[in-house]
mmCIF file of C-alpha atoms and ligand atoms in Angstrom:
data_model
loop_
_atom_site.group_PDB
_atom_site.id
_atom_site.type_symbol
_atom_site.label_atom_id
_atom_site.label_comp_id
_atom_site.label_asym_id
_atom_site.label_seq_id
_atom_site.Cartn_x
_atom_site.Cartn_y
_atom_site.Cartn_z
ATOM 1 C CA MET E 24 9.047 -21.179 18.658
ATOM 2 C CA ALA E 25 11.750 -18.362 17.915
ATOM 3 C CA GLU E 26 10.654 -15.533 16.305
ATOM 4 C CA LEU E 27 11.451 -15.479 12.604
ATOM 5 C CA VAL E 28 13.271 -12.168 11.821
ATOM 6 C CA ILE E 29 14.485 -11.116 8.672
ATOM 7 C CA ALA E 30 16.089 -7.612 7.456
ATOM 8 C CA GLY E 31 14.872 -6.260 10.909
ATOM 9 C CA TYR E 32 11.042 -7.469 10.691
ATOM 10 C CA ALA E 33 9.745 -10.158 12.672
ATOM 11 C CA ILE E 34 7.554 -12.098 10.059
ATOM 12 C CA ASP E 35 3.746 -12.758 11.231
ATOM 13 C CA ASP E 36 2.651 -16.210 11.017
ATOM 14 C CA LYS E 37 -0.361 -14.890 8.893
ATOM 15 C CA LEU E 38 2.230 -14.247 6.030
ATOM 16 C CA LEU E 39 3.493 -17.848 6.286
ATOM 17 C CA ALA E 40 0.035 -19.323 6.353
ATOM 18 C CA ARG E 41 -0.784 -21.283 3.103
ATOM 19 C CA LYS E 42 -4.026 -20.075 1.678
ATOM 20 C CA PRO E 43 -5.776 -20.819 -1.925
ATOM 21 C CA ILE E 44 -5.825 -17.265 -2.827
ATOM 22 C CA ARG E 45 -4.603 -15.030 -5.611
ATOM 23 C CA ARG E 46 -4.470 -10.977 -5.971
ATOM 24 C CA CYS E 47 -7.774 -9.339 -6.381
ATOM 25 C CA ARG E 48 -8.473 -7.535 -9.565
ATOM 26 C CA LEU E 49 -9.009 -3.610 -9.472
ATOM 27 C CA GLU E 50 -12.217 -4.047 -11.374
ATOM 28 C CA ALA E 51 -13.483 -6.352 -8.457
ATOM 29 C CA CYS E 52 -12.351 -4.350 -5.591
ATOM 30 C CA GLN E 53 -12.432 -0.689 -6.913
ATOM 31 C CA ALA E 54 -9.560 0.210 -4.870
ATOM 32 C CA ALA E 55 -11.441 0.006 -1.896
ATOM 33 C CA CYS E 56 -8.354 0.658 0.109
ATOM 34 C CA CYS E 57 -8.240 4.182 -1.546
ATOM 35 C CA SER E 58 -11.502 5.079 0.044
ATOM 36 C CA ASP E 59 -10.451 6.911 3.228
ATOM 37 C CA GLY E 60 -7.035 8.560 2.166
ATOM 38 C CA VAL E 61 -3.891 7.710 3.767
ATOM 39 C CA TRP E 62 -1.187 9.176 6.434
ATOM 40 C CA VAL E 63 1.942 10.066 4.783
ATOM 41 C CA ASP E 64 5.264 10.977 5.818
ATOM 42 C CA HIS E 65 5.516 14.603 5.906
ATOM 43 C CA ALA E 66 8.855 14.575 3.666
ATOM 44 C CA GLN E 67 7.263 12.277 1.446
ATOM 45 C CA ALA E 68 4.319 14.483 0.871
ATOM 46 C CA GLU E 69 6.635 17.263 0.295
ATOM 47 C CA ARG E 70 8.172 15.100 -2.617
ATOM 48 C CA ILE E 71 4.914 14.559 -4.058
ATOM 49 C CA LEU E 72 4.139 18.447 -3.906
ATOM 50 C CA ALA E 73 7.595 19.117 -5.588
ATOM 51 C CA HIS E 74 6.400 16.813 -8.511
ATOM 52 C CA ALA E 75 2.855 18.154 -8.765
ATOM 53 C CA ALA E 76 3.285 19.323 -12.495
ATOM 54 C CA LEU E 77 4.147 15.697 -13.171
ATOM 55 C CA ILE E 78 1.024 14.498 -11.580
ATOM 56 C CA GLN E 79 -1.596 17.247 -12.043
ATOM 57 C CA PRO E 80 -2.392 16.314 -15.683
ATOM 58 C CA PHE E 81 -3.325 12.653 -14.188
ATOM 59 C CA LEU E 82 -6.111 14.071 -12.120
ATOM 60 C CA PRO E 83 -9.736 15.264 -13.093
ATOM 61 C CA GLU E 84 -9.418 19.348 -13.446
ATOM 62 C CA ALA E 85 -11.220 19.892 -10.233
ATOM 63 C CA ARG E 86 -8.514 18.216 -8.090
ATOM 64 C CA ARG E 87 -5.472 19.690 -9.901
ATOM 65 C CA ASP E 88 -4.847 22.426 -7.076
ATOM 66 C CA PRO E 89 -2.022 20.902 -5.035
ATOM 67 C CA SER E 90 -3.018 23.142 -1.898
ATOM 68 C CA GLN E 91 -6.058 20.669 -1.701
ATOM 69 C CA TRP E 92 -3.935 17.607 -1.807
ATOM 70 C CA PHE E 93 -3.082 17.123 1.944
ATOM 71 C CA ALA E 94 -4.277 18.414 5.439
ATOM 72 C CA GLU E 95 -3.849 17.811 9.050
ATOM 73 C CA LEU E 96 -0.164 17.979 9.789
ATOM 74 C CA HIS E 97 0.836 15.945 12.909
ATOM 75 C CA GLU E 98 3.607 15.330 15.112
ATOM 76 C CA ASP E 99 4.137 11.692 14.943
ATOM 77 C CA PRO E 100 7.589 9.847 15.928
ATOM 78 C CA THR E 101 6.624 6.628 14.090
ATOM 79 C CA PHE E 102 7.334 8.316 10.787
ATOM 80 C CA PRO E 103 10.645 8.910 9.492
ATOM 81 C CA SER E 104 10.558 12.601 9.617
ATOM 82 C CA GLY E 105 8.659 12.947 12.666
ATOM 83 C CA ARG E 106 5.567 14.275 11.114
ATOM 84 C CA CYS E 107 2.852 13.064 9.108
ATOM 85 C CA ILE E 108 -0.003 14.441 7.112
ATOM 86 C CA GLY E 109 -3.211 13.107 5.466
ATOM 87 C CA THR E 110 -4.273 12.944 1.653
ATOM 88 C CA THR E 111 -7.435 14.514 1.674
ATOM 89 C CA THR E 112 -10.740 12.790 0.794
ATOM 90 C CA VAL E 113 -13.222 13.599 -1.801
ATOM 91 C CA ALA E 114 -16.810 12.832 -2.706
ATOM 92 C CA ASP E 115 -17.100 10.538 -5.558
ATOM 93 C CA PRO E 116 -20.541 9.361 -6.327
ATOM 94 C CA THR E 117 -19.190 6.943 -8.899
ATOM 95 C CA HIS E 118 -17.456 4.984 -6.321
ATOM 96 C CA PRO E 119 -19.319 2.331 -4.059
ATOM 97 C CA ASN E 120 -18.048 3.972 -0.758
ATOM 98 C CA GLY E 121 -19.158 7.505 -2.042
ATOM 99 C CA SER E 122 -15.866 9.156 -1.243
ATOM 100 C CA THR E 123 -12.121 8.472 -1.943
ATOM 101 C CA CYS E 124 -8.572 9.882 -1.605
ATOM 102 C CA ILE E 125 -8.057 12.907 -3.981
ATOM 103 C CA PHE E 126 -5.271 10.901 -5.988
ATOM 104 C CA LEU E 127 -7.864 8.064 -6.759
ATOM 105 C CA ARG E 128 -8.756 8.613 -10.392
ATOM 106 C CA PRO E 129 -12.582 7.859 -10.999
ATOM 107 C CA SER E 130 -11.895 6.928 -14.460
ATOM 108 C CA ASP E 131 -9.991 3.676 -13.993
ATOM 109 C CA ARG E 132 -9.601 3.605 -10.066
ATOM 110 C CA ARG E 133 -5.735 4.033 -10.355
ATOM 111 C CA CYS E 134 -3.613 6.171 -8.155
ATOM 112 C CA ALA E 135 -2.847 9.233 -9.932
ATOM 113 C CA ILE E 136 0.629 9.610 -8.406
ATOM 114 C CA GLN E 137 1.642 6.013 -9.599
ATOM 115 C CA ALA E 138 -0.011 6.590 -13.164
ATOM 116 C CA ALA E 139 2.183 9.829 -13.558
ATOM 117 C CA CYS E 140 5.494 7.756 -12.574
ATOM 118 C CA LEU E 141 4.574 5.151 -14.951
ATOM 119 C CA ALA E 142 3.939 7.551 -17.761
ATOM 120 C CA ALA E 143 7.059 9.431 -16.924
ATOM 121 C CA GLY E 144 9.109 6.124 -17.513
ATOM 122 C CA ARG E 145 9.736 6.185 -13.641
ATOM 123 C CA PRO E 146 9.529 3.206 -11.482
ATOM 124 C CA ALA E 147 5.823 2.976 -10.429
ATOM 125 C CA TRP E 148 6.472 3.326 -6.662
ATOM 126 C CA GLU E 149 8.805 6.311 -6.831
ATOM 127 C CA LEU E 150 6.437 8.711 -5.387
ATOM 128 C CA LYS E 151 3.761 7.099 -4.089
ATOM 129 C CA PRO E 152 3.101 7.053 -0.342
ATOM 130 C CA TYR E 153 5.091 4.072 1.309
ATOM 131 C CA TYR E 154 1.729 2.759 3.165
ATOM 132 C CA CYS E 155 -0.149 2.652 -0.225
ATOM 133 C CA CYS E 156 2.773 0.701 -1.822
ATOM 134 C CA LEU E 157 2.924 -1.712 1.019
ATOM 135 C CA PHE E 158 -0.750 -2.549 1.486
ATOM 136 C CA PRO E 159 -2.381 -4.956 2.240
ATOM 137 C CA LEU E 160 0.713 -5.793 4.112
ATOM 138 C CA VAL E 161 1.474 -3.375 6.900
ATOM 139 C CA ASP E 162 4.485 -2.919 9.425
ATOM 140 C CA GLU E 163 3.613 -2.343 12.845
ATOM 141 C CA GLU E 164 5.459 -2.075 16.341
ATOM 142 C CA GLY E 165 6.688 -5.379 17.453
ATOM 143 C CA GLU E 166 6.721 -7.292 20.691
ATOM 144 C CA GLY E 167 9.246 -9.790 21.899
ATOM 145 C CA SER E 168 12.671 -9.206 19.965
ATOM 146 C CA GLY E 169 11.426 -5.572 19.506
ATOM 147 C CA ALA E 170 11.963 -5.673 15.680
ATOM 148 C CA ARG E 171 9.079 -4.196 13.657
ATOM 149 C CA ARG E 172 6.361 -6.886 12.553
ATOM 150 C CA LEU E 173 5.476 -7.318 8.994
ATOM 151 C CA THR E 174 2.006 -8.526 8.787
ATOM 152 C CA LEU E 175 -1.348 -8.835 6.585
ATOM 153 C CA ASP E 176 -4.001 -6.341 7.677
ATOM 154 C CA ASP E 177 -6.888 -8.231 7.226
ATOM 155 C CA GLU E 178 -8.943 -7.252 10.555
ATOM 156 C CA ASN E 179 -10.438 -3.940 9.513
ATOM 157 C CA ASP E 180 -13.485 -2.285 8.302
ATOM 158 C CA LEU E 181 -11.909 -1.945 4.765
ATOM 159 C CA PHE E 182 -11.957 -6.014 4.573
ATOM 160 C CA ARG E 183 -15.533 -6.092 5.941
ATOM 161 C CA ARG E 184 -16.601 -3.276 3.214
ATOM 162 C CA GLY E 185 -15.327 -5.785 0.527
ATOM 163 C CA GLY E 186 -11.660 -4.642 -0.270
ATOM 164 C CA GLY E 187 -10.628 -8.136 0.454
ATOM 165 C CA CYS E 188 -7.341 -7.981 -1.678
ATOM 166 C CA TYR E 189 -7.546 -11.547 -2.561
ATOM 167 C CA GLU E 190 -9.828 -14.109 -4.493
ATOM 168 C CA LEU E 191 -10.163 -17.579 -3.894
ATOM 169 C CA CYS E 192 -8.413 -19.994 -6.274
ATOM 170 C CA ALA E 193 -7.378 -23.598 -6.473
ATOM 171 C CA GLU E 194 -3.576 -23.251 -5.509
ATOM 172 C CA ALA E 195 -2.524 -22.785 -2.036
ATOM 173 C CA GLN E 196 0.527 -20.797 -1.629
ATOM 174 C CA PRO E 197 2.170 -18.940 1.369
ATOM 175 C CA VAL E 198 0.469 -15.667 1.776
ATOM 176 C CA PHE E 199 3.741 -13.531 1.284
ATOM 177 C CA GLN E 200 4.060 -15.102 -2.035
ATOM 178 C CA VAL E 201 0.557 -13.594 -3.000
ATOM 179 C CA TYR E 202 2.162 -10.284 -2.079
ATOM 180 C CA ALA E 203 5.713 -11.058 -3.194
ATOM 181 C CA GLU E 204 6.367 -7.507 -4.503
ATOM 182 C CA GLU E 205 5.158 -5.866 -1.281
ATOM 183 C CA THR E 206 7.086 -8.166 0.693
ATOM 184 C CA ALA E 207 10.287 -7.435 -1.193
ATOM 185 C CA LEU E 208 9.547 -3.708 -0.683
ATOM 186 C CA ALA E 209 9.851 -4.234 3.169
ATOM 187 C CA LEU E 210 12.481 -6.850 3.371
ATOM 188 C CA GLY E 211 14.442 -5.872 0.103
ATOM 189 C CA LEU E 212 14.878 -8.608 -2.499
ATOM 190 C CA GLU E 213 17.515 -10.541 -0.525
ATOM 191 C CA GLY E 214 15.192 -10.552 2.272
ATOM 192 C CA TYR E 215 12.189 -11.827 0.136
ATOM 193 C CA ARG E 216 14.506 -14.739 -1.186
ATOM 194 C CA GLN E 217 15.518 -15.617 2.319
ATOM 195 C CA LEU E 218 11.944 -15.861 3.453
ATOM 196 C CA CYS E 219 11.195 -18.078 0.210
ATOM 197 C CA GLN E 220 14.147 -20.569 1.541
ATOM 198 C CA HIS E 221 12.743 -20.531 4.904
ATOM 199 C CA ALA E 222 9.100 -21.605 3.662
ATOM 200 C CA GLY E 223 10.619 -23.863 0.844
ATOM 201 C CA VAL E 224 9.161 -22.173 -2.080
ATOM 202 C CA ALA E 225 10.649 -20.742 -5.321
ATOM 203 C CA PRO E 226 10.934 -17.112 -5.444
ATOM 204 C CA ARG E 227 8.860 -15.137 -7.962
ATOM 205 C CA LEU E 228 10.981 -12.323 -8.107
HETATM 206 S S1 SF4 P 25 -2.139 7.956 -2.423
HETATM 207 FE FE1 SF4 P 25 -2.910 6.602 -4.251
HETATM 208 S S2 SF4 P 25 -2.683 4.565 -3.422
HETATM 209 FE FE2 SF4 P 25 -2.629 6.005 -1.791
HETATM 210 S S3 SF4 P 25 -4.619 6.239 -0.933
HETATM 211 FE FE3 SF4 P 25 -4.531 7.862 -2.390
HETATM 212 S S4 SF4 P 25 -5.269 6.987 -4.421
HETATM 213 FE FE4 SF4 P 25 -4.708 5.315 -3.152
HETATM 214 S S1 SF4 P 26 -4.755 -3.360 -2.042
HETATM 215 FE FE1 SF4 P 26 -6.470 -4.738 -1.975
HETATM 216 S S2 SF4 P 26 -8.313 -3.220 -1.976
HETATM 217 FE FE2 SF4 P 26 -6.369 -1.927 -2.574
HETATM 218 S S3 SF4 P 26 -6.424 -2.179 -4.700
HETATM 219 FE FE3 SF4 P 26 -5.136 -3.759 -4.032
HETATM 220 S S4 SF4 P 26 -6.689 -5.492 -3.998
HETATM 221 FE FE4 SF4 P 26 -7.981 -3.738 -4.072
#
């Protein structure tokens, strides 16, 4: 069957599969996905640093020094700026995994970057790393048509450790509908609605 391509992305069958699942609750997953930090496009990291004063009040005092926030700059042509850098990880004995990304608040397991934007009346995902906003969806190098592939990241150690990102429920729906906001982030709103039309479901957004 021909590959479904929308807004430049090949849509993985995993996203079209119907499953009786709903989004996980933060209280249950404890933001397991934030345990290891994340690779960020260097330009995006610079943007976060330029907004340090906005973000600092949302972190515990010991984590407010911006020079501690990122480490390990690498050349990487898969990132838009050609370079990426990692958010640092710090020990957090209150987290089930024992360590987390420096930006994960121990008090409520929310991302300080997102919390700061929301408190300032800015869009929640304005400064948060793109990879984090999209997760548990991921975009990867594609095959076949050459388009990048949008898929669900469900085959990794994170899922085995309990960051399942979904709970079982009674109503089956296409997986992309569970993650409608993330799908729309990658495909754009029009692309998301096109996918709904293809799957024969009413758009949630
Ligand atoms: S930047 Fe925020 S969302 Fe991304 S891993 Fe760190 S705490 Fe989690
Ligand atoms: S993406 Fe998954 S592991 Fe991360 S906070 Fe959401 S439900 Fe939890």
